[in-house]
mmCIF file of C-alpha atoms in Angstrom:
data_model
loop_
_atom_site.group_PDB
_atom_site.id
_atom_site.type_symbol
_atom_site.label_atom_id
_atom_site.label_comp_id
_atom_site.label_asym_id
_atom_site.label_seq_id
_atom_site.Cartn_x
_atom_site.Cartn_y
_atom_site.Cartn_z
ATOM 1 C CA UNK A 1 -27.653 -15.282 -11.048
ATOM 2 C CA UNK A 2 -26.840 -16.443 -14.554
ATOM 3 C CA UNK A 3 -24.084 -19.000 -15.006
ATOM 4 C CA UNK A 4 -21.401 -18.288 -17.559
ATOM 5 C CA UNK A 5 -21.998 -14.537 -17.497
ATOM 6 C CA UNK A 6 -24.557 -14.682 -20.317
ATOM 7 C CA UNK A 7 -27.999 -13.176 -20.459
ATOM 8 C CA UNK A 8 -30.970 -14.982 -18.853
ATOM 9 C CA UNK A 9 -32.434 -15.706 -22.296
ATOM 10 C CA UNK A 10 -29.255 -17.384 -23.523
ATOM 11 C CA UNK A 11 -30.119 -20.832 -22.182
ATOM 12 C CA UNK A 12 -33.663 -20.649 -23.576
ATOM 13 C CA UNK A 13 -32.303 -19.508 -26.946
ATOM 14 C CA UNK A 14 -29.717 -22.325 -26.989
ATOM 15 C CA UNK A 15 -32.368 -24.895 -26.105
ATOM 16 C CA UNK A 16 -34.746 -23.692 -28.836
ATOM 17 C CA UNK A 17 -31.935 -23.682 -31.398
ATOM 18 C CA UNK A 18 -30.832 -27.236 -30.433
ATOM 19 C CA UNK A 19 -34.415 -28.476 -30.536
ATOM 20 C CA UNK A 20 -35.002 -26.992 -33.983
ATOM 21 C CA UNK A 21 -31.801 -28.533 -35.344
ATOM 22 C CA UNK A 22 -32.744 -31.904 -33.826
ATOM 23 C CA UNK A 23 -36.106 -31.761 -35.635
ATOM 24 C CA UNK A 24 -34.309 -30.920 -38.885
ATOM 25 C CA UNK A 25 -35.639 -27.371 -39.222
ATOM 26 C CA UNK A 26 -32.996 -24.807 -38.220
ATOM 27 C CA UNK A 27 -34.532 -21.677 -36.704
ATOM 28 C CA UNK A 28 -33.604 -18.228 -37.870
ATOM 29 C CA UNK A 29 -32.578 -15.530 -35.398
ATOM 30 C CA UNK A 30 -35.702 -13.497 -36.189
ATOM 31 C CA UNK A 31 -37.889 -16.427 -35.215
ATOM 32 C CA UNK A 32 -36.030 -16.873 -31.936
ATOM 33 C CA UNK A 33 -36.449 -13.213 -31.053
ATOM 34 C CA UNK A 34 -40.182 -13.414 -31.767
ATOM 35 C CA UNK A 35 -40.548 -16.401 -29.451
ATOM 36 C CA UNK A 36 -38.661 -14.731 -26.596
ATOM 37 C CA UNK A 37 -41.433 -12.151 -26.232
ATOM 38 C CA UNK A 38 -44.107 -14.845 -26.046
ATOM 39 C CA UNK A 39 -42.886 -16.194 -22.706
ATOM 40 C CA UNK A 40 -43.070 -12.873 -20.834
ATOM 41 C CA UNK A 41 -45.861 -12.755 -18.243
ATOM 42 C CA UNK A 42 -46.673 -10.520 -15.307
ATOM 43 C CA UNK A 43 -47.077 -11.697 -11.716
ATOM 44 C CA UNK A 44 -50.658 -12.579 -10.704
ATOM 45 C CA UNK A 45 -51.813 -12.484 -14.322
ATOM 46 C CA UNK A 46 -53.751 -15.131 -16.195
ATOM 47 C CA UNK A 47 -51.688 -18.117 -17.296
ATOM 48 C CA UNK A 48 -49.416 -18.174 -14.247
ATOM 49 C CA UNK A 49 -51.305 -20.936 -12.460
ATOM 50 C CA UNK A 50 -49.497 -24.271 -12.148
ATOM 51 C CA UNK A 51 -50.532 -26.885 -14.667
ATOM 52 C CA UNK A 52 -51.142 -30.562 -14.056
ATOM 53 C CA UNK A 53 -48.171 -32.839 -14.687
ATOM 54 C CA UNK A 54 -50.146 -34.859 -17.237
ATOM 55 C CA UNK A 55 -50.842 -31.697 -19.270
ATOM 56 C CA UNK A 56 -47.176 -30.711 -19.171
ATOM 57 C CA UNK A 57 -46.019 -34.178 -20.263
ATOM 58 C CA UNK A 58 -48.639 -34.243 -23.032
ATOM 59 C CA UNK A 59 -47.394 -30.882 -24.323
ATOM 60 C CA UNK A 60 -43.740 -31.952 -24.133
ATOM 61 C CA UNK A 61 -44.348 -35.282 -25.896
ATOM 62 C CA UNK A 62 -46.197 -33.524 -28.690
ATOM 63 C CA UNK A 63 -43.585 -30.757 -28.955
ATOM 64 C CA UNK A 64 -40.646 -33.192 -29.072
ATOM 65 C CA UNK A 65 -42.328 -35.547 -31.565
ATOM 66 C CA UNK A 66 -42.624 -38.534 -29.229
ATOM 67 C CA UNK A 67 -46.350 -39.125 -29.724
ATOM 68 C CA UNK A 68 -45.900 -41.889 -32.315
ATOM 69 C CA UNK A 69 -43.424 -43.881 -30.239
ATOM 70 C CA UNK A 70 -45.539 -43.485 -27.105
ATOM 71 C CA UNK A 71 -48.674 -44.685 -28.903
ATOM 72 C CA UNK A 72 -46.763 -47.682 -30.294
ATOM 73 C CA UNK A 73 -45.458 -48.589 -26.842
ATOM 74 C CA UNK A 74 -48.940 -48.185 -25.390
ATOM 75 C CA UNK A 75 -50.400 -50.528 -28.044
ATOM 76 C CA UNK A 76 -47.786 -53.207 -27.333
ATOM 77 C CA UNK A 77 -48.323 -52.989 -23.579
ATOM 78 C CA UNK A 78 -52.133 -52.933 -23.935
ATOM 79 C CA UNK A 79 -52.259 -55.774 -26.500
ATOM 80 C CA UNK A 80 -54.181 -58.180 -24.175
ATOM 81 C CA UNK A 81 -56.877 -55.528 -23.606
ATOM 82 C CA UNK A 82 -56.921 -54.481 -27.259
ATOM 83 C CA UNK A 83 -57.042 -57.942 -28.848
ATOM 84 C CA UNK A 84 -58.950 -59.688 -26.067
ATOM 85 C CA UNK A 85 -57.740 -62.141 -23.450
ATOM 86 C CA UNK A 86 -58.383 -65.286 -25.522
ATOM 87 C CA UNK A 87 -56.563 -63.895 -28.564
ATOM 88 C CA UNK A 88 -53.706 -62.499 -26.505
ATOM 89 C CA UNK A 89 -53.193 -65.911 -24.898
ATOM 90 C CA UNK A 90 -52.262 -67.291 -28.343
ATOM 91 C CA UNK A 91 -50.404 -64.272 -29.771
ATOM 92 C CA UNK A 92 -47.341 -62.180 -28.957
ATOM 93 C CA UNK A 93 -46.403 -58.805 -30.399
ATOM 94 C CA UNK A 94 -42.826 -59.183 -31.633
ATOM 95 C CA UNK A 95 -42.243 -55.675 -32.932
ATOM 96 C CA UNK A 96 -43.114 -52.856 -35.293
ATOM 97 C CA UNK A 97 -41.314 -52.371 -38.613
ATOM 98 C CA UNK A 98 -42.088 -49.618 -41.124
ATOM 99 C CA UNK A 99 -45.641 -49.110 -39.867
ATOM 100 C CA UNK A 100 -46.418 -52.847 -39.716
ATOM 101 C CA UNK A 101 -47.288 -54.477 -36.390
ATOM 102 C CA UNK A 102 -45.690 -57.949 -36.248
ATOM 103 C CA UNK A 103 -47.669 -60.522 -34.273
ATOM 104 C CA UNK A 104 -46.423 -64.098 -33.691
ATOM 105 C CA UNK A 105 -49.212 -66.672 -33.330
ATOM 106 C CA UNK A 106 -49.113 -70.041 -31.522
ATOM 107 C CA UNK A 107 -50.556 -71.975 -34.444
ATOM 108 C CA UNK A 108 -51.337 -71.662 -38.112
ATOM 109 C CA UNK A 109 -55.034 -71.748 -37.275
ATOM 110 C CA UNK A 110 -54.782 -68.634 -35.110
ATOM 111 C CA UNK A 111 -52.714 -66.839 -37.752
ATOM 112 C CA UNK A 112 -55.261 -67.651 -40.464
ATOM 113 C CA UNK A 113 -58.217 -66.565 -38.352
ATOM 114 C CA UNK A 114 -56.556 -63.308 -37.342
ATOM 115 C CA UNK A 115 -55.642 -62.560 -40.969
ATOM 116 C CA UNK A 116 -59.376 -62.609 -41.672
ATOM 117 C CA UNK A 117 -59.907 -60.015 -38.916
ATOM 118 C CA UNK A 118 -56.975 -57.836 -40.025
ATOM 119 C CA UNK A 119 -59.066 -54.985 -41.467
ATOM 120 C CA UNK A 120 -61.160 -54.669 -38.301
ATOM 121 C CA UNK A 121 -58.066 -54.641 -36.091
ATOM 122 C CA UNK A 122 -56.278 -52.060 -38.253
ATOM 123 C CA UNK A 123 -59.371 -49.838 -38.172
ATOM 124 C CA UNK A 124 -59.477 -50.067 -34.371
ATOM 125 C CA UNK A 125 -55.755 -49.243 -34.168
ATOM 126 C CA UNK A 126 -56.285 -46.156 -36.336
ATOM 127 C CA UNK A 127 -59.114 -45.022 -34.058
ATOM 128 C CA UNK A 128 -57.615 -45.905 -30.651
ATOM 129 C CA UNK A 129 -53.939 -45.121 -31.413
ATOM 130 C CA UNK A 130 -54.016 -42.456 -34.158
ATOM 131 C CA UNK A 131 -50.423 -41.245 -33.684
ATOM 132 C CA UNK A 132 -48.877 -44.732 -33.727
ATOM 133 C CA UNK A 133 -48.397 -44.636 -37.526
ATOM 134 C CA UNK A 134 -49.299 -48.347 -37.751
ATOM 135 C CA UNK A 135 -51.014 -49.031 -41.081
ATOM 136 C CA UNK A 136 -50.989 -52.841 -41.260
ATOM 137 C CA UNK A 137 -50.670 -55.988 -39.152
ATOM 138 C CA UNK A 138 -48.702 -59.092 -40.127
ATOM 139 C CA UNK A 139 -49.736 -62.304 -38.369
ATOM 140 C CA UNK A 140 -46.964 -64.895 -38.487
ATOM 141 C CA UNK A 141 -47.527 -68.599 -38.003
ATOM 142 C CA UNK A 142 -44.992 -70.633 -36.037
ATOM 143 C CA UNK A 143 -41.969 -71.709 -38.049
ATOM 144 C CA UNK A 144 -41.898 -75.110 -39.732
ATOM 145 C CA UNK A 145 -39.302 -77.630 -38.558
ATOM 146 C CA UNK A 146 -35.986 -77.537 -40.355
ATOM 147 C CA UNK A 147 -33.635 -80.340 -41.269
ATOM 148 C CA UNK A 148 -30.717 -78.008 -41.902
ATOM 149 C CA UNK A 149 -28.332 -78.761 -39.071
ATOM 150 C CA UNK A 150 -24.614 -78.207 -38.950
ATOM 151 C CA UNK A 151 -22.214 -76.136 -40.992
ATOM 152 C CA UNK A 152 -22.449 -78.071 -44.242
ATOM 153 C CA UNK A 153 -25.786 -78.039 -46.037
ATOM 154 C CA UNK A 154 -26.457 -79.672 -49.375
ATOM 155 C CA UNK A 155 -28.622 -77.556 -51.675
ATOM 156 C CA UNK A 156 -31.767 -79.159 -52.990
ATOM 157 C CA UNK A 157 -35.431 -79.713 -52.282
ATOM 158 C CA UNK A 158 -34.844 -81.440 -48.984
ATOM 159 C CA UNK A 159 -36.568 -84.544 -47.658
ATOM 160 C CA UNK A 160 -39.579 -85.567 -49.694
ATOM 161 C CA UNK A 161 -40.567 -89.176 -49.026
ATOM 162 C CA UNK A 162 -39.354 -89.303 -45.452
ATOM 163 C CA UNK A 163 -42.623 -90.205 -43.743
ATOM 164 C CA UNK A 164 -43.956 -92.803 -46.177
#
């Protein structure tokens, strides 16, 4: 039974049209009609066997364009394994902006040392997480102390001979 009195292919056609609009490439009617014939199979024919859930999810993530976001999330969650336990103990992934992985370090020493290893780490990211679209890593040192407290701040160079 078909809800709404439409044809059985109506829901599939509506889904394909919505998906194409979401991706930014509206489908033409001719293209929809050509795809309707592709899904027709006969009982007990080849291709009717159930597929593994992992294969189905892999196909869906690729079809919907989620591969990049999934690879980025996997990199963030696997950072201790990727960077190593000793490095991960002193670093934290804070985010990803415009293809740049942002990593906060415990000390300036760690940030400096990891900046030297940046090219090796980026190469490993490109190999291990090719769909993540990460092209660079920014290692940030901890922030310096600030003397700007309160609502009123006087412009200038700040304290200079405070510790002398």
